[in-house]
Coordinates of C-alpha atoms and ligand atoms in Angstrom, one line a residue:
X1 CA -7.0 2.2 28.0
X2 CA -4.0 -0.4 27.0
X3 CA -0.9 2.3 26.3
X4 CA -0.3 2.3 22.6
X5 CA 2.1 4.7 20.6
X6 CA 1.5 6.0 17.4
X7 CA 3.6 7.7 14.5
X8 CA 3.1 9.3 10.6
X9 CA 4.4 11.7 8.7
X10 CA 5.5 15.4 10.2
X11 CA 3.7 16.8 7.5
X12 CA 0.8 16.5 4.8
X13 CA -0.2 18.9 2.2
X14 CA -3.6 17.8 0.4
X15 CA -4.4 20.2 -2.8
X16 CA -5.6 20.0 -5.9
X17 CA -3.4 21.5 -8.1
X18 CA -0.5 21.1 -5.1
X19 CA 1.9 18.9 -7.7
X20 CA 2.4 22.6 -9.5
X21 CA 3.7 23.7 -6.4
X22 CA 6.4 21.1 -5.7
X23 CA 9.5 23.7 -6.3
X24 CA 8.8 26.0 -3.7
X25 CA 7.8 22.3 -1.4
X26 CA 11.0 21.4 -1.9
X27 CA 12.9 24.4 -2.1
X28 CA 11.6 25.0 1.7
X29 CA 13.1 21.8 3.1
X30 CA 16.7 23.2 1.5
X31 CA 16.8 20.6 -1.6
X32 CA 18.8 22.3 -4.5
X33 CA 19.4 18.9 -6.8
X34 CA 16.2 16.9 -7.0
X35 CA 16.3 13.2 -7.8
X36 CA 12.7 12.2 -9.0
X37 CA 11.5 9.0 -8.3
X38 CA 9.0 7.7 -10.9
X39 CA 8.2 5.0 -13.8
X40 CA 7.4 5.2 -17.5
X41 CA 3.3 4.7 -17.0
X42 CA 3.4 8.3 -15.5
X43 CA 6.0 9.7 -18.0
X44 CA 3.6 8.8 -20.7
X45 CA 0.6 10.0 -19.3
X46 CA 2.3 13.6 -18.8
X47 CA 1.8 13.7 -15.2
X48 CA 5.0 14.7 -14.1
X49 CA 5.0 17.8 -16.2
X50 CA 3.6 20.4 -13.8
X51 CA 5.7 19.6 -11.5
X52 CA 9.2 19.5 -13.8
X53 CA 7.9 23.2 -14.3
X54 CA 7.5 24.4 -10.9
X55 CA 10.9 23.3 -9.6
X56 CA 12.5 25.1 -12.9
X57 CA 10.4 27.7 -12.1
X58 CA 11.5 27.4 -8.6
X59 CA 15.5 27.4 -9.5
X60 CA 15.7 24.0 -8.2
X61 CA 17.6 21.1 -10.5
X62 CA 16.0 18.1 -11.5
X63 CA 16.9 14.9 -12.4
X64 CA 13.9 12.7 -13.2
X65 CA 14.8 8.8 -12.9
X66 CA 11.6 6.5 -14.7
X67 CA 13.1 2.8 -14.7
X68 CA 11.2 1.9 -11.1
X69 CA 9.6 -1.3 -12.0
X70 CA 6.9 -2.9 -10.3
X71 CA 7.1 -4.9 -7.2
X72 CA 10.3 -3.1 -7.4
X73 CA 13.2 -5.9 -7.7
X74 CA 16.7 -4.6 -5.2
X75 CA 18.6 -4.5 -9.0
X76 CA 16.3 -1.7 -9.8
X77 CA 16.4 0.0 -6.3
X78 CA 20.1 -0.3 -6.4
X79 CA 20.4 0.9 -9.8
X80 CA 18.1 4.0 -8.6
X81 CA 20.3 4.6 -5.5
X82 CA 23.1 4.5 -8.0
X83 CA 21.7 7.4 -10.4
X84 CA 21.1 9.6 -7.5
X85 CA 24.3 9.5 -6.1
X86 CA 26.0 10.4 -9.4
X87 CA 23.6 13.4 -10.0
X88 CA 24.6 14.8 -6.6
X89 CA 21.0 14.5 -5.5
X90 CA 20.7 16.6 -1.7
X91 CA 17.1 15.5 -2.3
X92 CA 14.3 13.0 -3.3
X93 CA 10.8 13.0 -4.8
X94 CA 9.1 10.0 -5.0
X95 CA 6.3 10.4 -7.4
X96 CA 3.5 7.4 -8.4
X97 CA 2.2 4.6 -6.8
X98 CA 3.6 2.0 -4.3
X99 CA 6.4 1.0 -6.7
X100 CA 7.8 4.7 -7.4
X101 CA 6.8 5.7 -3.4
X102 CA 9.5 2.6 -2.0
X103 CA 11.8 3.0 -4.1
X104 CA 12.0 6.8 -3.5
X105 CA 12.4 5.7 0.4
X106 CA 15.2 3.4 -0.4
X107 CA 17.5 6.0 -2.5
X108 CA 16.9 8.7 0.5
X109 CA 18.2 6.6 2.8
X110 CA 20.8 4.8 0.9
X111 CA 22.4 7.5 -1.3
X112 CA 23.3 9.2 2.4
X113 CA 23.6 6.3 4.4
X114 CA 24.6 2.8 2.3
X115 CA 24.2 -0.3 3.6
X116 CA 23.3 -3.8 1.9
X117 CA 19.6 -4.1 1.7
X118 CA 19.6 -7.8 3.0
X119 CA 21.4 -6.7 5.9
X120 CA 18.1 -4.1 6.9
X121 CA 14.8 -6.1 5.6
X122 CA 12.7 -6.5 8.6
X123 CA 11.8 -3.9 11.7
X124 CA 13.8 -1.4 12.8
X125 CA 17.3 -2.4 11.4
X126 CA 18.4 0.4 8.7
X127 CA 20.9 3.6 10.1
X128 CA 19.9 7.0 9.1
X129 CA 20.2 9.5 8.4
X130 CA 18.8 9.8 5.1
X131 CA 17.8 13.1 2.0
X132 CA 15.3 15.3 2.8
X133 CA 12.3 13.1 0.9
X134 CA 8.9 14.2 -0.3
X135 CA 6.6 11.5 -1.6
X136 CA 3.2 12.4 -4.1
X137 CA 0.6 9.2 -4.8
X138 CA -0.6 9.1 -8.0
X139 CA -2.6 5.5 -7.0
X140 CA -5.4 5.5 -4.0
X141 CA -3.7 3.2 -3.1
X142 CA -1.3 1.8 -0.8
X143 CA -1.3 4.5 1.4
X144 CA 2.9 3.9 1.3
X145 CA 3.4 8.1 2.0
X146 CA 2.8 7.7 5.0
X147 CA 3.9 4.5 6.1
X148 CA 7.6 3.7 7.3
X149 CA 7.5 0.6 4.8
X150 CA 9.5 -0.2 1.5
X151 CA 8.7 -3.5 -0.1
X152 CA 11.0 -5.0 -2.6
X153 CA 11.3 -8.3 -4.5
X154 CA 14.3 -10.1 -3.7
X155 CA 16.0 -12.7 -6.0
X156 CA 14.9 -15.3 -5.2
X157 CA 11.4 -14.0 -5.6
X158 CA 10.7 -13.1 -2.3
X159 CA 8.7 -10.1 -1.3
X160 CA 10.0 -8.6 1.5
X161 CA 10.2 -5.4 3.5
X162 CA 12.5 -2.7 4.9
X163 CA 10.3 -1.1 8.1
X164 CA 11.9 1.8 9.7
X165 CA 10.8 5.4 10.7
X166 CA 13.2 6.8 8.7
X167 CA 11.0 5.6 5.6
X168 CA 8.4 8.5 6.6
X169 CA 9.0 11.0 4.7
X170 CA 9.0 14.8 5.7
X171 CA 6.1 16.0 3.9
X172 CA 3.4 13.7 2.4
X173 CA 2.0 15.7 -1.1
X174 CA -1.6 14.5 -1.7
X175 CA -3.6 16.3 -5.1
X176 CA -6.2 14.1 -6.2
X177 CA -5.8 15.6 -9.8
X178 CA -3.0 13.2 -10.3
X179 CA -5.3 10.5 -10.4
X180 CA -8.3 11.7 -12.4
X181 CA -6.6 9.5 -15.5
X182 CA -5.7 6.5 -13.4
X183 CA -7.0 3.3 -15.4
X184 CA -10.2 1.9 -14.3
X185 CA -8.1 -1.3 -13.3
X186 CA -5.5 0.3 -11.8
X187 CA -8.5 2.1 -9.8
X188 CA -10.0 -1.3 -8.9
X189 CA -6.9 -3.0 -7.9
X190 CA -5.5 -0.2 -5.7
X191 CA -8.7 0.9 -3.9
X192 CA -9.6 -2.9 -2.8
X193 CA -5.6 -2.7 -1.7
X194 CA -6.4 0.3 0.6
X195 CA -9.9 -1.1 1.8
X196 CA -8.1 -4.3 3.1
X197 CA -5.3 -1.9 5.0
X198 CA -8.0 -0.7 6.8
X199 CA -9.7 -3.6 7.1
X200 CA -6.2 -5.5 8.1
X201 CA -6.1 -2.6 10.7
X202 CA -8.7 -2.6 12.7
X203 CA -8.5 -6.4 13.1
X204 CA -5.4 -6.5 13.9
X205 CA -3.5 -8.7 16.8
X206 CA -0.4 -7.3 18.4
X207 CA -0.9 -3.2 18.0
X208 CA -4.6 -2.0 17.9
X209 CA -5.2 0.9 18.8
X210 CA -7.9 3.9 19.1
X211 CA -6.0 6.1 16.5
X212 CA -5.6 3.5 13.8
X213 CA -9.0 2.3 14.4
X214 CA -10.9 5.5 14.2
X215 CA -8.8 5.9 10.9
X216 CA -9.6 2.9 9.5
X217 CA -13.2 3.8 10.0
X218 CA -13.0 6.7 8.5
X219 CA -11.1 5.1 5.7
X220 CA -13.7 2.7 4.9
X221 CA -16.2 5.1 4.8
X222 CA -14.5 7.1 2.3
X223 CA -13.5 3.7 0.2
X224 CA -16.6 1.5 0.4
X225 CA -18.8 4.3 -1.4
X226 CA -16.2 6.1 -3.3
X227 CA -14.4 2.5 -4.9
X228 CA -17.0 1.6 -7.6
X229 CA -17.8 5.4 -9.0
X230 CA -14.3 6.0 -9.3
X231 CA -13.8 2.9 -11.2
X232 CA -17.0 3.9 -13.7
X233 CA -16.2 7.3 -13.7
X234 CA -12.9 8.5 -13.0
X235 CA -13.0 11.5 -13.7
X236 CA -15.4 12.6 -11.3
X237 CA -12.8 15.1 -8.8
X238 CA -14.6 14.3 -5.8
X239 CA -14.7 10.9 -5.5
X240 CA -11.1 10.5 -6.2
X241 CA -10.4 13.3 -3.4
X242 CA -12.3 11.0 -1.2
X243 CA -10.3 7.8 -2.1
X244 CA -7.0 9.4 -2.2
X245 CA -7.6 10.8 1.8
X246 CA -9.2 7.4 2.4
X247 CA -6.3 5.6 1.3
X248 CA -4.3 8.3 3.3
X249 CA -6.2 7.2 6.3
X250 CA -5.7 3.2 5.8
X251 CA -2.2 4.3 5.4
X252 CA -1.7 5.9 8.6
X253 CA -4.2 3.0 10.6
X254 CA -1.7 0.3 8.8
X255 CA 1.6 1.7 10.0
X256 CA 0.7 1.7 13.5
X257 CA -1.4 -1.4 13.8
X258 CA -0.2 -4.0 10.9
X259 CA -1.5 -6.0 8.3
X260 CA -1.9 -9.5 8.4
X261 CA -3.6 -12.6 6.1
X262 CA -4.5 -11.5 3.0
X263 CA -1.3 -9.2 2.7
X264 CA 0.9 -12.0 3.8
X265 CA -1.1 -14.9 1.4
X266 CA -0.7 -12.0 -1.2
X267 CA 3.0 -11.7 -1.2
X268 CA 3.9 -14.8 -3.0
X269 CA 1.5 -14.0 -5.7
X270 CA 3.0 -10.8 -6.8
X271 CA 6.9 -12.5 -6.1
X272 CA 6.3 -15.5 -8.1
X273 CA 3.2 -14.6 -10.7
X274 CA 4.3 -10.7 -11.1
X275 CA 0.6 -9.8 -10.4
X276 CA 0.0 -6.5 -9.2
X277 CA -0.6 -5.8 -5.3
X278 CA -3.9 -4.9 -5.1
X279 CA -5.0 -7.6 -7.3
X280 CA -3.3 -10.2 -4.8
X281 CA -4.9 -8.8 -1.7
X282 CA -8.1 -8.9 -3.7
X283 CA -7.8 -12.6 -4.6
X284 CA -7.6 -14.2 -1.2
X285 CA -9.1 -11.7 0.3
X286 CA -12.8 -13.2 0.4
X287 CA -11.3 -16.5 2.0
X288 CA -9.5 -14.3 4.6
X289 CA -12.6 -12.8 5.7
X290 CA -14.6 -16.1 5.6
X291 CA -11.3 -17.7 8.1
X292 CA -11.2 -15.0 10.0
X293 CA -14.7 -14.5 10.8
X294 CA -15.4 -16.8 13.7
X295 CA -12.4 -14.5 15.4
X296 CA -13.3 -11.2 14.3
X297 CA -16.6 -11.5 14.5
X298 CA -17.3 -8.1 16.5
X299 CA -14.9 -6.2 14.6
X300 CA -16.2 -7.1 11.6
X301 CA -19.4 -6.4 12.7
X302 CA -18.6 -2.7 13.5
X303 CA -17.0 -2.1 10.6
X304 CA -20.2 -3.2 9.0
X305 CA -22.4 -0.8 11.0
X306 CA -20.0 1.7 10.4
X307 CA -20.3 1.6 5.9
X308 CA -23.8 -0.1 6.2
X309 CA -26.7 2.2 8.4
X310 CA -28.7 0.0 7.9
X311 CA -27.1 -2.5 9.6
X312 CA -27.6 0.1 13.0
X313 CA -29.7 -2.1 15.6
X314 CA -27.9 -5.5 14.4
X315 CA -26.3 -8.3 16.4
X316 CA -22.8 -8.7 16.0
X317 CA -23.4 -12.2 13.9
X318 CA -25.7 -10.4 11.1
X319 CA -23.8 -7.6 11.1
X320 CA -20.5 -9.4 10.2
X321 CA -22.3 -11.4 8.2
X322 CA -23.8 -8.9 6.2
X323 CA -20.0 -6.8 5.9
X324 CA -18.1 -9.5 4.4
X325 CA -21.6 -10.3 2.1
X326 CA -20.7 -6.5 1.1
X327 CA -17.5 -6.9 0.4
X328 CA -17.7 -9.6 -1.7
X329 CA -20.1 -7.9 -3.7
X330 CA -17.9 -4.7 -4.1
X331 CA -15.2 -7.2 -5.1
X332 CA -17.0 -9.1 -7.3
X333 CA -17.8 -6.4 -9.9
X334 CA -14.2 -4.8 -10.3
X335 CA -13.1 -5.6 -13.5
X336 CA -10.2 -7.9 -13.2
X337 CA -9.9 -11.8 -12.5
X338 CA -11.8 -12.9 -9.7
X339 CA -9.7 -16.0 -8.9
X340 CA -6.2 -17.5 -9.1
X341 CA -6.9 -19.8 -11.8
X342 CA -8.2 -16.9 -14.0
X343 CA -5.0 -14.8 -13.0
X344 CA -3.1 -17.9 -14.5
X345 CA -2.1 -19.3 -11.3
X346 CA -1.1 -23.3 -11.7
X347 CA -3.0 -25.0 -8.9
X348 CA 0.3 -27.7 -8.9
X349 CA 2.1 -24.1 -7.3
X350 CA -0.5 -23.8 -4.1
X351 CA 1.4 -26.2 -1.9
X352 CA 4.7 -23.7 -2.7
X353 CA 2.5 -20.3 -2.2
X354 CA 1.5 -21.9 0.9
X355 CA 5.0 -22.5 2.1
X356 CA 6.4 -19.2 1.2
X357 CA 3.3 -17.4 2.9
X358 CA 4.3 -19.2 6.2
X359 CA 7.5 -17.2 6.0
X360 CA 5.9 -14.2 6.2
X361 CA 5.2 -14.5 10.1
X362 CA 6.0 -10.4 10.1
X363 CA 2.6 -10.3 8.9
X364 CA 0.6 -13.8 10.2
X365 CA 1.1 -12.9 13.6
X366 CA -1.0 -9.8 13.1
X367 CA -3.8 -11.9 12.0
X368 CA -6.6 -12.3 14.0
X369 CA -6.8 -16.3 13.9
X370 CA -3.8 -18.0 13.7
X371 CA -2.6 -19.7 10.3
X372 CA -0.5 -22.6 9.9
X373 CA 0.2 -24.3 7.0
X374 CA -2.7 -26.5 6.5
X375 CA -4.7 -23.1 6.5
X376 CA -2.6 -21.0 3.9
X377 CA -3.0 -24.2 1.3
X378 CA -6.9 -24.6 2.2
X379 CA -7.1 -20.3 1.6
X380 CA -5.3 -20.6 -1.9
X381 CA -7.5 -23.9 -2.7
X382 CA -10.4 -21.5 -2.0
X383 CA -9.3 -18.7 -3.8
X384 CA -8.9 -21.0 -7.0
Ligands
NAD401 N1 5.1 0.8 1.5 C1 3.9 0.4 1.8 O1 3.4 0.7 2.8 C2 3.1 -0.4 0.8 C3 1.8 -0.7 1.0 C4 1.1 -1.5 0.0 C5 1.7 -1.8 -1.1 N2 3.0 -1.5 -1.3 C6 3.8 -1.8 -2.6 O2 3.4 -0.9 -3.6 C7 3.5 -1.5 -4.9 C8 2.2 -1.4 -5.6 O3 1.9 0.0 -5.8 P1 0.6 0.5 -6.6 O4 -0.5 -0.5 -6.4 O5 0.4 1.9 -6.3 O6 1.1 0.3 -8.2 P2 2.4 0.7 -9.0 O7 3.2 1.8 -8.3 O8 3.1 -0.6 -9.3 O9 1.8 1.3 -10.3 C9 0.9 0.5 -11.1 C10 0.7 1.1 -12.5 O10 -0.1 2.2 -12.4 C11 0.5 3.3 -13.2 N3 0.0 4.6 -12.6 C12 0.3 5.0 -11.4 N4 -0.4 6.2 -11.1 C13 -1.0 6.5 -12.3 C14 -1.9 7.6 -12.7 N5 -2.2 8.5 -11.8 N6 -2.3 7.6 -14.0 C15 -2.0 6.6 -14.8 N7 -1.3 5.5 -14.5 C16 -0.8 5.5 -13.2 C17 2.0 3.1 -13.1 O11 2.7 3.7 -14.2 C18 2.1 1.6 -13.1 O12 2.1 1.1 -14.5 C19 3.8 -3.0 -4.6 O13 5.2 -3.2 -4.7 C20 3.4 -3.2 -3.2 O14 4.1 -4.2 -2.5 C21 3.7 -0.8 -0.4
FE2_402 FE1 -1.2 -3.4 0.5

């Protein structure tokens, strides 16, 4: 066996109900003056409420901060990093989906430590230490509670990423019950996000490994099944426990063994177009699959076997075949645009994408085939 290592969070609490217990959560790891890390979509759907009342209930202060945008821009980080520090926060929740879960990293490691955040995008260059942090997903989802990833916007419309251990946070808070009201949507968009981190995972270059891959397994198996009940019927508690733990599980794959086309094609989409993650990944995710699958072939042909029984006694060419066939049939009936020119994409802007996705080489050279240039504008021409 090739020596790998492997790293996630110290701790994770899955519960239904577990949100109501966030006081006594946090009153264990010693916080006292809470900073809450969340955006208006979840203030108005009253999710936040239970847990408001358990750390009141718990004696611990609170001090709930709701302007995290989106693909969260560094103005909106910093201004979050600012609020914290003048409530006196010795703490941080982060509490929603990817965009309230990064930004929650940043102000945890800034408030204590502060540094510039284009001196530390990349691997491995922010100091620590940072607060005591606590993050709860509300989207299934990008799996960012347990990944040592912050993705901002920059400027100059740029996504890019802070990676650093000290993003992990010290307990991961999982109840499913946060996301019985999540927006069919929302549900599509995030749970193709979390099927291609595991997919991204297991056919990744550099740092495969048995852990991540027997995660992202499992992942798929919970995903592929679960995705298109809990976008019909979201209210059903057991399929969104099963996609919240398999986006867990693609979390934990993705940290230790990286993503790599679709998430780097993706990136200019959501920095220049505002779209939302998932429904990047989703868009050029089909002509990923279709590049890659000369390369991957075996992978993708055990990932097949592994969501498709039928697929038991095939060779590795049908059985790759037949999982990106699958795919694109889960992907076809989510309920969003299917290609860039219907998510208002100008096809004059592909030659652009394509040169701004060649700058993401953090993620290409995870990739299973190599991409050059050529190759990113022939991907977005097919995703049209
Ligand atoms: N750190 C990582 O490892 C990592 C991985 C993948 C993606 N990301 C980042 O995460 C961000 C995307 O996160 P996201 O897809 O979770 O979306 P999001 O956090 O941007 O939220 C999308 C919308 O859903 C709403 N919402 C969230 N939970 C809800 C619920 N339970 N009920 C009703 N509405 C709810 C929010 O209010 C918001 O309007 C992007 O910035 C992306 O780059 C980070
Ligand atoms: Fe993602």
């Amino acid at each position: 066996m090739s020596s790998f290592s492997f790293e996630t969070a110290p701790k994770i609490i899955c519960e239904q109900g577990g949100a109501n217990r966030l006081g006594d959560i946090c009153k264990g790891l010693g916080m006292t003056r809470v900073f809450l890390v969340t955006d208006a979509g979840l203030i108005k759907a009253k999710l936040i409420d239970g847990a408001l009342a358990s750390l009141a209930t718990a004696g611990v202060a609170a001090t709930v901060f709701s302007d995290v945008l989106a693909d969260p821009p560094e103005l909106s980080v910093q201004a979050a990093v600012d609020a914290a520090r003048a409530a006196g926060a010795d703490g941080v929740v982060g509490f929603g989906g990817g965009s309230s879960l990064d930004t929650a990293k940043l102000v945890a490691l800034l408030v204590r430590t502060p540094q510039a955040l284009p001196d530390i995008y990349g691997i491995g260059l922010a100091r620590g230490p940072r607060l005591p942090l606590i993050q709860v997903p509300t989207t299934a989802g990008t799996g960012s509670e347990v990944t040592p990833i912050s993705i901002l916007t920059t400027p100059s419309h740029e996504k890019k990423g802070v990676v650093s251990p000290l993003l992990y946070p010290d307990i991961a808070l999982l109840d499913s019950r946060l996301t019985l009201g999540l927006p069919p949507a929302v549900t599509a968009m995030t749970g193709v996000d979390a099927m291609v981190h595991a997919i991204e995972a297991y056919t990744t270059r550099l740092k495969k490994n048995p852990l991540s891959d027997a995660l992202a397994v499992k992942a798929l198996q919970l995903l592929y099944p679960n995705l298109l009940p809990a976008v019909n019927d979201g209210k059903d508690a057991t399929v969104r426990e099963a996609m919240l733990l398999g986006s867990l599980f693609a979390g934990m794959a993705f940290a230790n063994a990286p993503v790599g086309a679709v998430h780097a094609l993706a990136y200019p989409l959501g920095g220049h177009y505002g779209l939302p993650h998932g429904l990047t990944n989703s868009l050029v995710l089909l002509p990923v699959l279709e590049f890659n699958l000369g390369t991957a072939q075996s992978q993708y042909a055990e990932l097949g076997r592994a969501i498709l029984p039928e697929l038991a006694g095939a060779d590795d060419t049908t059985a790759a075949s037949a999982f990106v066939a699958a795919i694109r049939a889960r992907v076809a009936v989510m309920p969003y645009a299917q290609t860039l020119r219907e998510a208002g994409v100008k096809e004059g802007d592909l030659p652009m994408l394509a040169e701004d996705a060649m700058k993401v080489q953090r993620l290409l050279v995870n990739n299973p085939r190599d991409v050059d240039y050529a190759d990113a504008l022939a991907l977005y021409q097919a995703a049209f």
